[in-house]
Short mmCIF file of C-alpha atoms in Angstrom, two decimals:
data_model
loop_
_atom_site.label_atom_id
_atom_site.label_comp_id
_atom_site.label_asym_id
_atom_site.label_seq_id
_atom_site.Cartn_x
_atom_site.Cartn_y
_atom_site.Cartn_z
CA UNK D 1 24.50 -20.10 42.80
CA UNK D 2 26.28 -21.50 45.51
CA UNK D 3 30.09 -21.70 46.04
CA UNK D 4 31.85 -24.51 44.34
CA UNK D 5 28.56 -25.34 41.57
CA UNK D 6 31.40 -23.24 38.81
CA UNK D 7 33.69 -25.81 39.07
CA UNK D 8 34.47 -28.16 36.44
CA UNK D 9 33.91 -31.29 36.61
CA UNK D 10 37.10 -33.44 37.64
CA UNK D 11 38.73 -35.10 34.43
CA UNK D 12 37.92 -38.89 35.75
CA UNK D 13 36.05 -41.32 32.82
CA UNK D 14 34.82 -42.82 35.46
CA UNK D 15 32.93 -39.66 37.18
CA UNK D 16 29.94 -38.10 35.89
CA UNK D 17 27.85 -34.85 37.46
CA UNK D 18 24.15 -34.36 37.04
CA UNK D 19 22.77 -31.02 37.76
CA UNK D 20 19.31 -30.55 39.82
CA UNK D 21 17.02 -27.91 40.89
CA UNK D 22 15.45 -29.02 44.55
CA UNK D 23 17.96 -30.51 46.93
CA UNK D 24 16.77 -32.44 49.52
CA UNK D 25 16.22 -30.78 53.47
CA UNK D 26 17.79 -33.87 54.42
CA UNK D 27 18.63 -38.04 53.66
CA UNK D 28 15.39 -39.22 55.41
CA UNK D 29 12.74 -40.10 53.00
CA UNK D 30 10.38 -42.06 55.51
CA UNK D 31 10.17 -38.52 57.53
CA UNK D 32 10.38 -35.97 54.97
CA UNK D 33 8.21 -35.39 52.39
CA UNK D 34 8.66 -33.83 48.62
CA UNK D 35 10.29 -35.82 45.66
CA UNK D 36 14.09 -34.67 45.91
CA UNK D 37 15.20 -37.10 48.39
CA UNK D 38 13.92 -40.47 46.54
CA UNK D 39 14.93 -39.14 43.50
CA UNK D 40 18.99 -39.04 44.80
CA UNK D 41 18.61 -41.97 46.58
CA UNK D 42 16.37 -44.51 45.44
CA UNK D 43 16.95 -47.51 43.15
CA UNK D 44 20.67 -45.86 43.67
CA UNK D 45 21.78 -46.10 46.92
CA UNK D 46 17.79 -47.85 48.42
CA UNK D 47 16.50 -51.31 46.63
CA UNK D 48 12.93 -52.16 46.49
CA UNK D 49 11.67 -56.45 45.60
CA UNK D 50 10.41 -55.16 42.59
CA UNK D 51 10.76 -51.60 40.15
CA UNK D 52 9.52 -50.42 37.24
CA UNK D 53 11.27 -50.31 34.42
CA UNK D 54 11.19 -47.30 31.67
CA UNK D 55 7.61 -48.61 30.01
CA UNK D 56 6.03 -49.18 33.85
CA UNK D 57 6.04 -52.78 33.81
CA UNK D 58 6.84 -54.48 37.21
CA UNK D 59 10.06 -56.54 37.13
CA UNK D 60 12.18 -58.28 39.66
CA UNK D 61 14.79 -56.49 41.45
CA UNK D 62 15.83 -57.82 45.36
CA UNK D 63 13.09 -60.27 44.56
CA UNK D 64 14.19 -62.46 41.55
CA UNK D 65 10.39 -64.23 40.87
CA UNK D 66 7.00 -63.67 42.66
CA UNK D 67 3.57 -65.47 43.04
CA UNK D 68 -0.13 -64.32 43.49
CA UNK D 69 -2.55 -66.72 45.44
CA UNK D 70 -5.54 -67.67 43.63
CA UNK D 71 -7.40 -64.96 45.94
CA UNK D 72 -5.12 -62.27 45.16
CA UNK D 73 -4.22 -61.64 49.00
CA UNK D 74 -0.82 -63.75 49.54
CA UNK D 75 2.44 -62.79 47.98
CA UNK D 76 5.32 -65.05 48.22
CA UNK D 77 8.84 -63.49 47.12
CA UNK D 78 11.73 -65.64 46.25
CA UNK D 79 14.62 -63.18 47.11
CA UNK D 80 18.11 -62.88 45.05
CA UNK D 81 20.89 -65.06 47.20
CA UNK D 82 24.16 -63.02 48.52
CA UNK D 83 23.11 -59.44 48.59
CA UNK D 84 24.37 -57.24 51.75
CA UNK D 85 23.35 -53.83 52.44
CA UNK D 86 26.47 -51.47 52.24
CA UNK D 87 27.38 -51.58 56.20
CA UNK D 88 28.04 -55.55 55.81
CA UNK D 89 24.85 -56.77 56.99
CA UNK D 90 23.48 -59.44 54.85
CA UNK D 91 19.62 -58.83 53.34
CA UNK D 92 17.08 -61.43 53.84
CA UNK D 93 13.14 -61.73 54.68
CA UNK D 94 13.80 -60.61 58.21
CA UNK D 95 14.67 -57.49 56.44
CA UNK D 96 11.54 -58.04 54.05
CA UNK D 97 9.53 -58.06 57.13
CA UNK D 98 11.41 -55.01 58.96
CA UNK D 99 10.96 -52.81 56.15
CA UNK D 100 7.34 -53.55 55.33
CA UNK D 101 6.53 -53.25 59.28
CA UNK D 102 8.46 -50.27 59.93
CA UNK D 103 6.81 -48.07 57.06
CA UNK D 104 3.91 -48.08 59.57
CA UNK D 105 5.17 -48.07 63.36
CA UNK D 106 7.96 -45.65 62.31
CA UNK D 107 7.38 -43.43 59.14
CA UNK D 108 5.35 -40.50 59.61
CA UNK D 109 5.12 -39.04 56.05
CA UNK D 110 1.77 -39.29 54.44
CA UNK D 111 2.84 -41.87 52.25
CA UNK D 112 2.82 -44.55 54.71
CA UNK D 113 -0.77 -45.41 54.45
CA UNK D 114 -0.34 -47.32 51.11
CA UNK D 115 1.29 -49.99 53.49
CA UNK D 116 -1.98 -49.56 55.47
CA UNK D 117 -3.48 -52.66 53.44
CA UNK D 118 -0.75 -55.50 54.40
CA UNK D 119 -2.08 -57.72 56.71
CA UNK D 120 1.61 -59.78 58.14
CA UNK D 121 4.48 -60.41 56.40
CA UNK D 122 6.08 -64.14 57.12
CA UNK D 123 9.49 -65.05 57.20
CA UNK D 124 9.13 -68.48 55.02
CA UNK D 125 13.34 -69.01 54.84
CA UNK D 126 16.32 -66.64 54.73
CA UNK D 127 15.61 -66.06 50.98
CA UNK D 128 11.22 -66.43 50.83
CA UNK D 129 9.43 -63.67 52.34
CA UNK D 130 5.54 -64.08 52.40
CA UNK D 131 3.63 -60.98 52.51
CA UNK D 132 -0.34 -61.63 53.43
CA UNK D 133 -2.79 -58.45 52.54
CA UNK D 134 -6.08 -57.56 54.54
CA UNK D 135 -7.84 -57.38 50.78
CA UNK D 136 -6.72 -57.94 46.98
CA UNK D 137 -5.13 -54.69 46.43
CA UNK D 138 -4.23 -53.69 42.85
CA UNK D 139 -2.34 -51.22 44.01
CA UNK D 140 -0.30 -52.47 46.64
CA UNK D 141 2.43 -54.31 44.04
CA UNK D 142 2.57 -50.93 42.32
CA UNK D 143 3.72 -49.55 45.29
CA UNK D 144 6.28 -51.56 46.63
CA UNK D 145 8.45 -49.63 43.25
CA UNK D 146 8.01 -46.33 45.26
CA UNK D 147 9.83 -45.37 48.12
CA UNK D 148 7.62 -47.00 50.57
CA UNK D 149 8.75 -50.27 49.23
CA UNK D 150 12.49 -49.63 49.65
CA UNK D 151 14.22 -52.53 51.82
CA UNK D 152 15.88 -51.43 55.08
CA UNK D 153 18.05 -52.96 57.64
CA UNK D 154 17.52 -52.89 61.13
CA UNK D 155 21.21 -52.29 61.58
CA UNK D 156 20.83 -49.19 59.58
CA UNK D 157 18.12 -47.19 60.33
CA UNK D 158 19.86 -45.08 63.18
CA UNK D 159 20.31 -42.29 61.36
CA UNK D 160 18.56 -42.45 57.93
CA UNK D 161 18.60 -38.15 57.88
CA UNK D 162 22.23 -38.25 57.22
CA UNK D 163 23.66 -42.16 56.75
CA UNK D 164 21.40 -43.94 54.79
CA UNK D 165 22.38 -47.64 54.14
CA UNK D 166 21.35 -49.80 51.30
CA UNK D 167 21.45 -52.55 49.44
CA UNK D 168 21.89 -50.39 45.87
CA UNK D 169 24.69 -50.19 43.31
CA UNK D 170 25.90 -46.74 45.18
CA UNK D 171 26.83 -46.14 48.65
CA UNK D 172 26.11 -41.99 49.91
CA UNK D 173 29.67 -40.93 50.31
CA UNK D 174 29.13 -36.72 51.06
CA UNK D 175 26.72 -34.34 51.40
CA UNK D 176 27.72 -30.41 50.85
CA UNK D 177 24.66 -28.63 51.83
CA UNK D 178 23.49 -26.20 49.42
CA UNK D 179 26.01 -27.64 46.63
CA UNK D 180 25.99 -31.24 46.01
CA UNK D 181 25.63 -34.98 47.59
CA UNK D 182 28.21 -37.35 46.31
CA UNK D 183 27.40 -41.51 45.20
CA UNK D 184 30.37 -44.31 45.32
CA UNK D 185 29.75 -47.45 43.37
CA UNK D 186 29.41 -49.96 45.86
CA UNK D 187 32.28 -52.31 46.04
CA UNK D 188 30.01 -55.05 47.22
CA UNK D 189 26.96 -54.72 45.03
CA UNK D 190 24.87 -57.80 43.98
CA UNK D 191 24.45 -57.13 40.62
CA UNK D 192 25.93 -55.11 37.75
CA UNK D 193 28.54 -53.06 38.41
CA UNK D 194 27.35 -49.44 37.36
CA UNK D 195 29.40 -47.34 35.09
CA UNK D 196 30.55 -44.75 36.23
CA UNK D 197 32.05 -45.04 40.16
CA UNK D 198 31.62 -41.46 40.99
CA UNK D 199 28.31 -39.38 40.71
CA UNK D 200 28.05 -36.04 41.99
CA UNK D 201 24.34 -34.55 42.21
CA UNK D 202 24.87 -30.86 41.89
CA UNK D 203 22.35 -28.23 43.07
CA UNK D 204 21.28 -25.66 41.45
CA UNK D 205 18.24 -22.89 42.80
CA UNK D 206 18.38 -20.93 39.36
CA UNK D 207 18.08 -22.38 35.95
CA UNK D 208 20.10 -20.24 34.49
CA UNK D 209 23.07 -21.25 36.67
CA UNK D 210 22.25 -24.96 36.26
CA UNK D 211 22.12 -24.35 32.24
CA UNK D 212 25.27 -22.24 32.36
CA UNK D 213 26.78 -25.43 34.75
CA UNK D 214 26.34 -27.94 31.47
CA UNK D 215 27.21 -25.17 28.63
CA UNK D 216 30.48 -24.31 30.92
CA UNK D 217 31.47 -27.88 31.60
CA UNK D 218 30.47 -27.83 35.02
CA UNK D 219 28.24 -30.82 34.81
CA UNK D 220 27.39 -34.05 32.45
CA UNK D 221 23.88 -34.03 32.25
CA UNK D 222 20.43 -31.56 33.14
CA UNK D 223 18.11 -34.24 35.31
CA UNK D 224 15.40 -32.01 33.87
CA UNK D 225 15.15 -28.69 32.15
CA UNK D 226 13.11 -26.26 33.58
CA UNK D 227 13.23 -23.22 31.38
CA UNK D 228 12.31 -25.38 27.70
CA UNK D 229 13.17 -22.18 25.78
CA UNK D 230 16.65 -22.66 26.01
CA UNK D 231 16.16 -26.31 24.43
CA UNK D 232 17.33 -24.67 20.82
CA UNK D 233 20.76 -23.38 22.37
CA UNK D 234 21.45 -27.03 23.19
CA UNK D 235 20.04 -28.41 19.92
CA UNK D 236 22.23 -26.13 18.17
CA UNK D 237 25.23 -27.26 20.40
CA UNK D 238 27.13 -30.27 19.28
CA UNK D 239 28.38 -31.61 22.27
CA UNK D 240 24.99 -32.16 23.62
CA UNK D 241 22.15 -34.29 23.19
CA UNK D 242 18.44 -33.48 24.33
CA UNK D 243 15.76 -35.98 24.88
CA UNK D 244 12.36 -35.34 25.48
CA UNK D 245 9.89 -37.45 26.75
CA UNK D 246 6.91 -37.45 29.38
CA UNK D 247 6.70 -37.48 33.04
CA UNK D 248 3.93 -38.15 35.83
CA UNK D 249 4.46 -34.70 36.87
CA UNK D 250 1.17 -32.91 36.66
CA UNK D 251 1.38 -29.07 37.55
CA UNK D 252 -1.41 -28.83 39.49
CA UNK D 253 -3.23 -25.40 40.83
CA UNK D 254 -4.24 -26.56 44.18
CA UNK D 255 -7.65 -25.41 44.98
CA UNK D 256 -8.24 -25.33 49.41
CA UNK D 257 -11.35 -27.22 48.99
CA UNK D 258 -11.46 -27.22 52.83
CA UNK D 259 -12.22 -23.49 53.27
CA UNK D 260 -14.83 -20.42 51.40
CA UNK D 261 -14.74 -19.89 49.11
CA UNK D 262 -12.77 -22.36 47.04
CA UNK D 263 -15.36 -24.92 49.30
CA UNK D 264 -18.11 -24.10 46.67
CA UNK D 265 -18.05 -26.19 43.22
CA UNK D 266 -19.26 -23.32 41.36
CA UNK D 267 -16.17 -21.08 42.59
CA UNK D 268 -13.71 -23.82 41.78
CA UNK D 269 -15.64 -24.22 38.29
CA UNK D 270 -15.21 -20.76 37.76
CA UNK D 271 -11.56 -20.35 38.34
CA UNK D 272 -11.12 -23.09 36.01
CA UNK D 273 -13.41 -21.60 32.84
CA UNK D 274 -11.21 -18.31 33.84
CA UNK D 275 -7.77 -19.89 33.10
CA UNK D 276 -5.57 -20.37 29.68
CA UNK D 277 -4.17 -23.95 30.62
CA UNK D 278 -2.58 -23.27 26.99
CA UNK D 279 -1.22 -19.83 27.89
CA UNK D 280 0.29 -21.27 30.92
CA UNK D 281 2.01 -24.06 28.99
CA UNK D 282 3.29 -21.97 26.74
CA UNK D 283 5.07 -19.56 28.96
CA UNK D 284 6.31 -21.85 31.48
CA UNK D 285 6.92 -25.56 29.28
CA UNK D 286 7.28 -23.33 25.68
CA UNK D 287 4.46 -25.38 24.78
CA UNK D 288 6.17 -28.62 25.44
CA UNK D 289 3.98 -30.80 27.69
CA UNK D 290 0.45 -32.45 27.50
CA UNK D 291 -2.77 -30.73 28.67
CA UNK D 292 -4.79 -33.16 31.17
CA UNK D 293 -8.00 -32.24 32.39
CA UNK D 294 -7.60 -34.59 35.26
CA UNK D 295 -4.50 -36.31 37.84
CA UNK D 296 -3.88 -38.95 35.12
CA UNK D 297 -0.83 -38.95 32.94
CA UNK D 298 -1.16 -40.95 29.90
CA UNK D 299 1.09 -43.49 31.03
CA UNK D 300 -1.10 -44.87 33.38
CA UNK D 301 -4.01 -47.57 32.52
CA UNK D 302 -6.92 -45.57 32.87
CA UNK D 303 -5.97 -42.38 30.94
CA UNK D 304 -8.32 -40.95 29.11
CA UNK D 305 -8.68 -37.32 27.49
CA UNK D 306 -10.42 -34.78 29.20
CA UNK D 307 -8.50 -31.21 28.70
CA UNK D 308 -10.98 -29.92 26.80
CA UNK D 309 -13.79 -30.07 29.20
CA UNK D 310 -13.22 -26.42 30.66
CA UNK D 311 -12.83 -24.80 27.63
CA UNK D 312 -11.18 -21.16 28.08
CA UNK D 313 -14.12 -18.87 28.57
CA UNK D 314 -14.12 -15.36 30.87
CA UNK D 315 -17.71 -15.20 29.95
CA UNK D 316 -18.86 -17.94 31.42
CA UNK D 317 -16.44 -17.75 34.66
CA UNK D 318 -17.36 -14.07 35.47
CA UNK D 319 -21.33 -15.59 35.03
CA UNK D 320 -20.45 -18.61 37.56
CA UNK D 321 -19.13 -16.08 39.99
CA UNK D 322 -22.31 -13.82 39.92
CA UNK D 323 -20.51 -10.33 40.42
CA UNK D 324 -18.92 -12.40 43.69
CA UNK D 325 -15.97 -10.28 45.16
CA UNK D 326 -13.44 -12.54 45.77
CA UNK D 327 -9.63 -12.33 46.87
CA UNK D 328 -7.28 -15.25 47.02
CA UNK D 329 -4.20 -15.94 48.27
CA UNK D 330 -1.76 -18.27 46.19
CA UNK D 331 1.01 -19.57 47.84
CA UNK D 332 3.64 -21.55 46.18
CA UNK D 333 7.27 -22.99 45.97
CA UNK D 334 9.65 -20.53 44.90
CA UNK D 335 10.41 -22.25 41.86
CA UNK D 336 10.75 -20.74 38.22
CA UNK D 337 8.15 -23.29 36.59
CA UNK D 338 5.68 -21.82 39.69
CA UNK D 339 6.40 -18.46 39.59
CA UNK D 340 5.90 -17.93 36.13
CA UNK D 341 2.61 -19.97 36.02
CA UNK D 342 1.46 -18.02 39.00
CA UNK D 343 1.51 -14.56 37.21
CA UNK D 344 -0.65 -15.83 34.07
CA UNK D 345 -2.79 -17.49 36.47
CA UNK D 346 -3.21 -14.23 38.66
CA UNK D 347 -3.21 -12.40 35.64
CA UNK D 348 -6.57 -14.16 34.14
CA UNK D 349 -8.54 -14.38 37.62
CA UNK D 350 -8.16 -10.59 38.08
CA UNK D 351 -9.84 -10.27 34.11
CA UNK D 352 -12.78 -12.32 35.70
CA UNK D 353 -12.86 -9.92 38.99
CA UNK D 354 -10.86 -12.05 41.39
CA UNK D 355 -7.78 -10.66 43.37
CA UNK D 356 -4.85 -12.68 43.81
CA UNK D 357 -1.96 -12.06 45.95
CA UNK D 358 1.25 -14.28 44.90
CA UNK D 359 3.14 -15.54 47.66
CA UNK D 360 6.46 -17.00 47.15
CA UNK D 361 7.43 -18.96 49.83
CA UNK D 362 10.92 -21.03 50.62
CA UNK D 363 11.10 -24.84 48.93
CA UNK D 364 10.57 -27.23 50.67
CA UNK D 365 10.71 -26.29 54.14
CA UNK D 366 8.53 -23.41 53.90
CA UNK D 367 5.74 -24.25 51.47
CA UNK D 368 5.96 -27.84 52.77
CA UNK D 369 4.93 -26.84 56.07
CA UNK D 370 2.59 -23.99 55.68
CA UNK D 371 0.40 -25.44 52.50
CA UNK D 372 0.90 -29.04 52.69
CA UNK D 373 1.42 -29.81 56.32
CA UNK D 374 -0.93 -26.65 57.80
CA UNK D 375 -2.91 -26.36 54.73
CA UNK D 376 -2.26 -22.58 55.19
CA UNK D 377 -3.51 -21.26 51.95
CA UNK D 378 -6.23 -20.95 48.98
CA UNK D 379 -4.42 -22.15 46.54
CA UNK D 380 -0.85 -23.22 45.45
CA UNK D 381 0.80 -24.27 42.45
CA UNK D 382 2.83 -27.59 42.46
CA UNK D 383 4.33 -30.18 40.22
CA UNK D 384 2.93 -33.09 41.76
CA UNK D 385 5.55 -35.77 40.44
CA UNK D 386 4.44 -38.94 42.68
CA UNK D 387 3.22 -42.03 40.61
CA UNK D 388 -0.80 -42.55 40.42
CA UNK D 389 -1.28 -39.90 42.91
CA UNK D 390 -4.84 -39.56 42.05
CA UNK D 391 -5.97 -41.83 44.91
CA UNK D 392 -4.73 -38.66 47.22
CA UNK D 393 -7.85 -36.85 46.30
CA UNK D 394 -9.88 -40.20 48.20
CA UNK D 395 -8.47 -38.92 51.50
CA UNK D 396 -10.21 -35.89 53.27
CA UNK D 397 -6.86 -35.10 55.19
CA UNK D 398 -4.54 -34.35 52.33
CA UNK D 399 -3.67 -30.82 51.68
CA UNK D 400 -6.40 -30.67 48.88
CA UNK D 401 -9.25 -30.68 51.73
CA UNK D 402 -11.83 -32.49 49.18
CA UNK D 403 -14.12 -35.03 50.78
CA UNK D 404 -16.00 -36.95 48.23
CA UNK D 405 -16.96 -39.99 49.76
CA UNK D 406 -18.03 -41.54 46.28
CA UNK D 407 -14.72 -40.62 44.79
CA UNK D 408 -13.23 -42.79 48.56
CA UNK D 409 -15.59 -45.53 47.21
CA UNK D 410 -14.80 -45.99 43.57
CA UNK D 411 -11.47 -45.84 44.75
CA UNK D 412 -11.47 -48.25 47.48
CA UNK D 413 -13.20 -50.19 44.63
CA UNK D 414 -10.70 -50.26 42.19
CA UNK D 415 -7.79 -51.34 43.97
CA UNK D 416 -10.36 -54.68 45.32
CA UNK D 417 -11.65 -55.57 42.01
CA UNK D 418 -9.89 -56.90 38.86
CA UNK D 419 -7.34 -54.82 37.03
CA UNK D 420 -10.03 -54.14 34.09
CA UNK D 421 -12.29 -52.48 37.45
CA UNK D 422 -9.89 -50.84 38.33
CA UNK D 423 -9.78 -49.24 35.08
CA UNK D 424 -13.17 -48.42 34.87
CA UNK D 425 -13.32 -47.49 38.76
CA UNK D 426 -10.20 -44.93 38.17
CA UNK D 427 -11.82 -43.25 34.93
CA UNK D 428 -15.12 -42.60 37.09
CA UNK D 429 -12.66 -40.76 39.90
CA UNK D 430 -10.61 -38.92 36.99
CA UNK D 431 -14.30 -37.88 35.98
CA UNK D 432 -15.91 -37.43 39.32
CA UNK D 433 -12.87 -34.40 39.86
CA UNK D 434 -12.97 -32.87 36.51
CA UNK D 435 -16.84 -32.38 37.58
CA UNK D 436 -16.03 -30.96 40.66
CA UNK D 437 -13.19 -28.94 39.42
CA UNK D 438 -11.66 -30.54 42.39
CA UNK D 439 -8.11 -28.37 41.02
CA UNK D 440 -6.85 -27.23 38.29
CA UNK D 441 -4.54 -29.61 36.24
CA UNK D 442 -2.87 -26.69 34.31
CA UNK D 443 -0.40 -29.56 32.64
CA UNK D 444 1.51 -32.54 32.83
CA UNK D 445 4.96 -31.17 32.77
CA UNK D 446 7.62 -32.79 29.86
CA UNK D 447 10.89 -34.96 30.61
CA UNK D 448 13.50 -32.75 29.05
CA UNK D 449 16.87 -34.26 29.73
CA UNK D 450 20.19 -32.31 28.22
CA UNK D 451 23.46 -34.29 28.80
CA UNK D 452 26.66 -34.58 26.62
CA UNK D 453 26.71 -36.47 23.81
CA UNK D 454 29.30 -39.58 25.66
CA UNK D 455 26.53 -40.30 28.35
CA UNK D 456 24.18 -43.01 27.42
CA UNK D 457 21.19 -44.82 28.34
CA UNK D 458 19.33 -41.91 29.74
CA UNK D 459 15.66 -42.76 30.13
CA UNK D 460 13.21 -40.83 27.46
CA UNK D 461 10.33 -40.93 30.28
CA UNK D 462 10.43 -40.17 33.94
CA UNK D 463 7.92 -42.35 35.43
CA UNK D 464 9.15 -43.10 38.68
CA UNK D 465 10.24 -41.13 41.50
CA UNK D 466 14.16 -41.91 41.38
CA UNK D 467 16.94 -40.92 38.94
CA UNK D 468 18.04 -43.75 38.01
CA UNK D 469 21.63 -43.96 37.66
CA UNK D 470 22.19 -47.72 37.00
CA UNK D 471 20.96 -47.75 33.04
CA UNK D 472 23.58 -44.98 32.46
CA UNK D 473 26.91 -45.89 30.21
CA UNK D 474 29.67 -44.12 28.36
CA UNK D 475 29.86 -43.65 24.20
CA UNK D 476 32.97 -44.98 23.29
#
């Protein structure tokens, strides 16, 4: 582990440490993929007009109240009075209209397209920003809690890799590559002042050393285990407190639809009859998790149960593949939770006849670019952690390289119609891929947060892409 991650954590009340696994490349989340960078920085140091709270109900944040034309196309946001972003510059609807614009002149991550739907955005007054869509968009609401909603100022975009500049509770303070990124409360802030004034986000590439960093006093609080079977150490530890609850995260084996042979349903159905989703839960979540046949947690509306539709049967995979020689390669993230999926995974193709290479490569830079950005590979595994990211399956150019057009449609569908359409437009995509074996949900990965037992209001569930630090307190 790297130099300065055994060190204690300084005796201050008002300073707490959280230990994480994937540190972000850099501070620049409109530029740079992966989850690691929102999850440091947004709803902490970034604001958004609206978040979700723990359940996944919208509620106001930089926008105190909202309205919905009768046609479901005009949104007019009645912003909270007084708020600055942390260089002094005071936020208004200008900024509304900055930040919605910018996501699609200046971002370049794929992201950006979810903005493709707005239409204009209006500066009404200082403190009413009107945003006008193309269509009704279910989704587009929804989205503005992700990072592509976050609210920028022009005055602070110059150099969003390493100084970004918000209107949040926390202002970035340091970054230590390799060891740890450090959040002040913000003296100006809006709203409630947070707890604790000091938050250090340690780094940690082994779990081991991460565990080690809470059992040795090194840090507060595990953002999320990643090796479950030391959950029973902890329990049987005192001075901690473990809380488990469920994530979006689904770890997903990543089928190159694009290119033979994974380009042939039957192939793809085949790798899927071949593979113990249970045996890979067990030996990389100790059997905590939830087996989904499809990219829908059960948090989200149109959840429904379909892990048992590829039942685990060699027989009938080695019959889909005919005698077919086949030989694979599977690149992924060098990341415990993907290593040790990858060897039960390679471990039941090769019973069915198929030969699979594993191929660890460097996270994020490496695996980002060569399987998501190149789409160098067959397949991959990946915990996909990004809210309702089933729609990502409805375009061709995603890293997947499946082209349904009827999947585009019911999709395209759902977000026009009425929220109950959408419902029934999402369950016939969630269906339409478990068909088509599209990839290979192997499961949706648990919340397991450790921390000691005088940190408080840590969220059971992790449904959105930031940790949030603002619910957190201190047992008295």
């Amino acid at each position: 582990c790297s130099a300065g991650s055994s060190a204690t954590v300084p005796d201050d009340p008002n300073a707490i440490s959280i230990g994480f696994t994937a540190e972000p490349a850099n501070l620049d989340f409109t530029r740079t993929d992966g989850a690691a960078i929102p999850q440091a920085l947004l709803t902490n140091v970034y604001e958004n007009l609206v978040r979700q709270d723990a359940t996944g109900r919208i509620v106001p944040l930089l926008a105190r109240a909202w309205t919905v034309s009768e046609d479901r196309r005009t949104y007019d946001f009645e912003l909270q009075p007084n708020v600055t972003f942390s260089n002094g510059q005071p936020f208004g609807a200008a900024d509304v209209k900055f930040s919605i614009d910018r996501v699609r002149t200046d971002w370049t991550i794929s992201l950006k397209s979810k903005m493709d739907v707005v239409d204009h955005v209006e500066v009404v007054d200082p403190t009413h920003a009107r945003v006008v869509l193309k269509r009704p968009s279910n989704n587009w609401l929804f989205d503005m809690t992700t990072r592509v909603g976050a609210m920028f100022s022009p005055t602070g975009v110059a150099d969003l890799a390493n100084k970004p500049v918000g209107t949040g509770p926390y202002v970035f303070a340091s970054r230590k590559r390799g060891d740890s990124i450090v959040l002040r409360a913000n003296s100006s802030y809006w709203g409630s002042k947070p707890t604790y004034t000091t938050v250090y986000l340690k780094y940690y590439k082994d779990p081991t050393a991460l565990n080690n960093a809470l059992l040795s006093n090194g840090i507060d609080v595990i953002s999320a285990l990643t090796t479950p079977d030391s959950i029973p150490r902890f329990q049987s530890d005192d001075r901690f407190t473990v809380i488990q609850g469920t994530t979006n995260s689904e770890v997903t084996l990543a089928f190159n639809g694009a290119r033979a042979p994974l380009n042939d349903k039957q192939v793809r159905q085949a790798l899927t009859y071949a593979i113990d989703r249970k045996a890979v839960m067990a030996t990389v979540g100790g059997n905590r998790g939830t087996l989904i046949g499809s990219m829908v947690p059960p948090t989200d509306p149109w959840y429904e149960d379909l892990a048992n539709v590829y039942p685990y049967d060699p027989a009938k995979a080695r019959e889909l593949l005919g005698g077919r020689k086949i030989s694979l390669r599977l690149r992924i993230p060098n990341l415990q939770y993907a290593i040790s999926a990858a060897q039960v995974v390679a471990s039941e193709l090769n019973d069915v006849g198929v030969t699979v290479s594993i191929e660890p490569l460097d996270f994020p830079a490496v695996w980002l670019k060569q399987v998501f950005t190149d789409h160098d590979y067959d397949m991959s595994i990946i915990q996909h952690v990004e809210a309702r990211d089933i729609v990502t399956f409805g375009n061709p150019k995603y890293y997947w390289g499946y082209d349904n057009p009827q999947v585009q449609s019911l999709i395209t569908q759902g977000d026009s119609g009425t929220p109950d359409q959408q419902v029934t437009a999402m369950r016939g995509v969630a269906r339409t891929l478990n068909a088509d074996a599209a990839a290979d949900w192997l499961f949706l990965f648990p919340n397991l947060v450790v921390a000691k037992k005088k940190v408080t209001g840590l969220s059971p569930n992790q449904v959105t892409e930031s940790f949030d630090l603002t619910g957190l307190g201190r047992a008295s």
